[in-house]
Short mmCIF file of C-alpha atoms in Angstrom, two decimals:
data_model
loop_
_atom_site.label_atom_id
_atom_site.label_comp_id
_atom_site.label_asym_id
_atom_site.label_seq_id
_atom_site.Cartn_x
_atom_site.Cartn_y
_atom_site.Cartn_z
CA UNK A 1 0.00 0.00 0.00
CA UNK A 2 1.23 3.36 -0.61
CA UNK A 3 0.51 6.12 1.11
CA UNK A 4 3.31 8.88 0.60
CA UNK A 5 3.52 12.47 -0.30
CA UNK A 6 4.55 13.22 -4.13
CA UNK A 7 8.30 14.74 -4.15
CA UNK A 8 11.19 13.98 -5.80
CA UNK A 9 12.44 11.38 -3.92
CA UNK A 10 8.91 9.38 -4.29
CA UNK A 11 7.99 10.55 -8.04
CA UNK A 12 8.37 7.21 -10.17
CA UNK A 13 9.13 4.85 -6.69
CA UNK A 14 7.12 1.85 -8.28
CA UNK A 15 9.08 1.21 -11.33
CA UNK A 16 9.82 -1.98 -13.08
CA UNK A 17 12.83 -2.73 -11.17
CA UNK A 18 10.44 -2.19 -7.70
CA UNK A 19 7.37 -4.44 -9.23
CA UNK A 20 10.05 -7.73 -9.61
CA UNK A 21 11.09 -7.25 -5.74
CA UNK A 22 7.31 -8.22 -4.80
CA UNK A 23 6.06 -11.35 -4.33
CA UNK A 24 4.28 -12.53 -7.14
CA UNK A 25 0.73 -12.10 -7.47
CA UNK A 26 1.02 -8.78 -5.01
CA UNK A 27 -1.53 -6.32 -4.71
CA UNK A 28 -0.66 -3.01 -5.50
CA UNK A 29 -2.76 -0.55 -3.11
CA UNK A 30 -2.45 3.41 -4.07
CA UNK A 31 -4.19 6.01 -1.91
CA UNK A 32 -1.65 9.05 -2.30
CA UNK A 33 -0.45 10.04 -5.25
CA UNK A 34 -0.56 8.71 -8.95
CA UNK A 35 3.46 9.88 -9.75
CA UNK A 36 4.29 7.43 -7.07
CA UNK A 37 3.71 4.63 -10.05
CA UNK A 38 5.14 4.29 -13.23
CA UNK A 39 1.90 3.30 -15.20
CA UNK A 40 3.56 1.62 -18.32
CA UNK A 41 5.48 -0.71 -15.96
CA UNK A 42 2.42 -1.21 -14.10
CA UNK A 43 0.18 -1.97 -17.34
CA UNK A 44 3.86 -4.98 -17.80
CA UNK A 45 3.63 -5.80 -14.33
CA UNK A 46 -0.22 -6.82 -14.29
CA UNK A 47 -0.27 -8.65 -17.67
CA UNK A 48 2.27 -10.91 -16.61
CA UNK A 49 0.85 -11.32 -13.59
CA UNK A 50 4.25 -10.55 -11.50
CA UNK A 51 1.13 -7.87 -9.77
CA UNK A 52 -2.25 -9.88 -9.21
CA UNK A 53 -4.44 -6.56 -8.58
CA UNK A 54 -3.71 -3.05 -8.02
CA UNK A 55 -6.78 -0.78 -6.23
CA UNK A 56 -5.98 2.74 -7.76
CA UNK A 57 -7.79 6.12 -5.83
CA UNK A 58 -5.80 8.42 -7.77
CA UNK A 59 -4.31 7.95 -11.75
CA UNK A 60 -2.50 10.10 -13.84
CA UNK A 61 -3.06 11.66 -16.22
CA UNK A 62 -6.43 12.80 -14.41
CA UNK A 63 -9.00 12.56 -15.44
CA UNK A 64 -8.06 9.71 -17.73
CA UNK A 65 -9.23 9.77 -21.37
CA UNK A 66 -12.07 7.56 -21.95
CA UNK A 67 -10.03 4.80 -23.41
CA UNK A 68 -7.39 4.73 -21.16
CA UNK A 69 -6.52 1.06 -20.53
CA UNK A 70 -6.64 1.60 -16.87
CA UNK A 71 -10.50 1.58 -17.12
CA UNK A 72 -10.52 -1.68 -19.35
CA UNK A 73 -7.80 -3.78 -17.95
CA UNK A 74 -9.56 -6.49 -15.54
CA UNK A 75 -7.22 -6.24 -12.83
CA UNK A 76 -7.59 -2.66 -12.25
CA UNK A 77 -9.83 -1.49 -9.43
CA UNK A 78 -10.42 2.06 -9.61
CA UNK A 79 -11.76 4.72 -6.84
CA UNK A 80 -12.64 7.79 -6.29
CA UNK A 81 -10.07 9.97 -4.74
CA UNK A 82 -12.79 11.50 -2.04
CA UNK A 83 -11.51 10.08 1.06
CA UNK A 84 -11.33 13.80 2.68
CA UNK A 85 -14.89 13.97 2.16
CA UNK A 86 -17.37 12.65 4.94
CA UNK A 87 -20.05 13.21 7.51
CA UNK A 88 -18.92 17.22 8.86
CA UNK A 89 -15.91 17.66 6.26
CA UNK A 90 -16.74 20.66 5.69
CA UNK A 91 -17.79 21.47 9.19
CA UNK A 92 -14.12 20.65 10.36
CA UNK A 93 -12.07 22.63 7.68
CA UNK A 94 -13.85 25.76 8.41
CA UNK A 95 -13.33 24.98 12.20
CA UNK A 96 -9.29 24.71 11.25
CA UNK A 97 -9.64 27.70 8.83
CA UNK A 98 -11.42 29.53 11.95
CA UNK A 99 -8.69 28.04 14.51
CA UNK A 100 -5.91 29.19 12.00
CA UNK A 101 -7.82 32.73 11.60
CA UNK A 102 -7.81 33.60 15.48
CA UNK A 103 -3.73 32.07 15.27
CA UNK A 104 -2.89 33.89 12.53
CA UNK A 105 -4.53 37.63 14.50
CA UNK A 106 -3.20 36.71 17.77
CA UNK A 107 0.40 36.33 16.33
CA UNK A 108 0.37 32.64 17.00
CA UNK A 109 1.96 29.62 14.88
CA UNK A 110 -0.75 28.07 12.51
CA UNK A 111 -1.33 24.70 12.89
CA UNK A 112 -1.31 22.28 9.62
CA UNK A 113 2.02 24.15 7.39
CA UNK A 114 2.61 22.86 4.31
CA UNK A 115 6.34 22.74 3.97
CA UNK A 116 7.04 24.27 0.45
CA UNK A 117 10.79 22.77 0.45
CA UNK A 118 9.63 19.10 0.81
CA UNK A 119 6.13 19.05 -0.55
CA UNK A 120 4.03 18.19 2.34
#
């Protein structure tokens, strides 16, 4: 399963080389970001079967053209790439924005600071 941030030291981690370390008949789990895979070695890795299933929340390019094999190949489970988005969501980012507001007047540190330099 991966679940890391897209930078340069992740872009491209699941490459060809990376798919022959797993076990055969793996399942590849992605719930981050799509540069973390190299598709075309994916699309190799599944038709041999070296990777038995991969369950795919995010895809690139995105959205993916209407005949992208990703959508016909029957190995591929594809999902929606919602998973921030539940019962209150919104409720609870505008209680952080609102949190972050009264920080940000008061002089305080914000909470949450994406960190330009690494990505995340």
């Amino acid at each position: 399963m991966l679940a890391l941030p897209s930078t340069a030291e992740t872009v491209g981690l699941m490459n060809a080389e990376r798919f022959s370390r797993l076990k055969p008949g793996s399942h590849l789990i992605n719930i981050s970001r799509a540069a973390l895979i190299d598709h075309d070695a994916l699309k190799e890795q599944l038709d041999s079967g070296q990777i038995a299933r991969a369950s795919l929340d995010v895809v690139s390019p995105e959205p993916l053209p209407d005949e992208h094999w990703l959508y016909q190949h029957p190995s591929v489970q594809l999902s929606p790439h919602i998973a921030w988005n539940g019962p209150r969501s919104h409720e609870r980012m505008s209680q952080a924005f609102l949190d972050n507001l009264r920080r940000w007047c008061a002089g305080g540190s914000l909470q949450g600071v994406i960190d330009t330099c690494v990505g995340y």
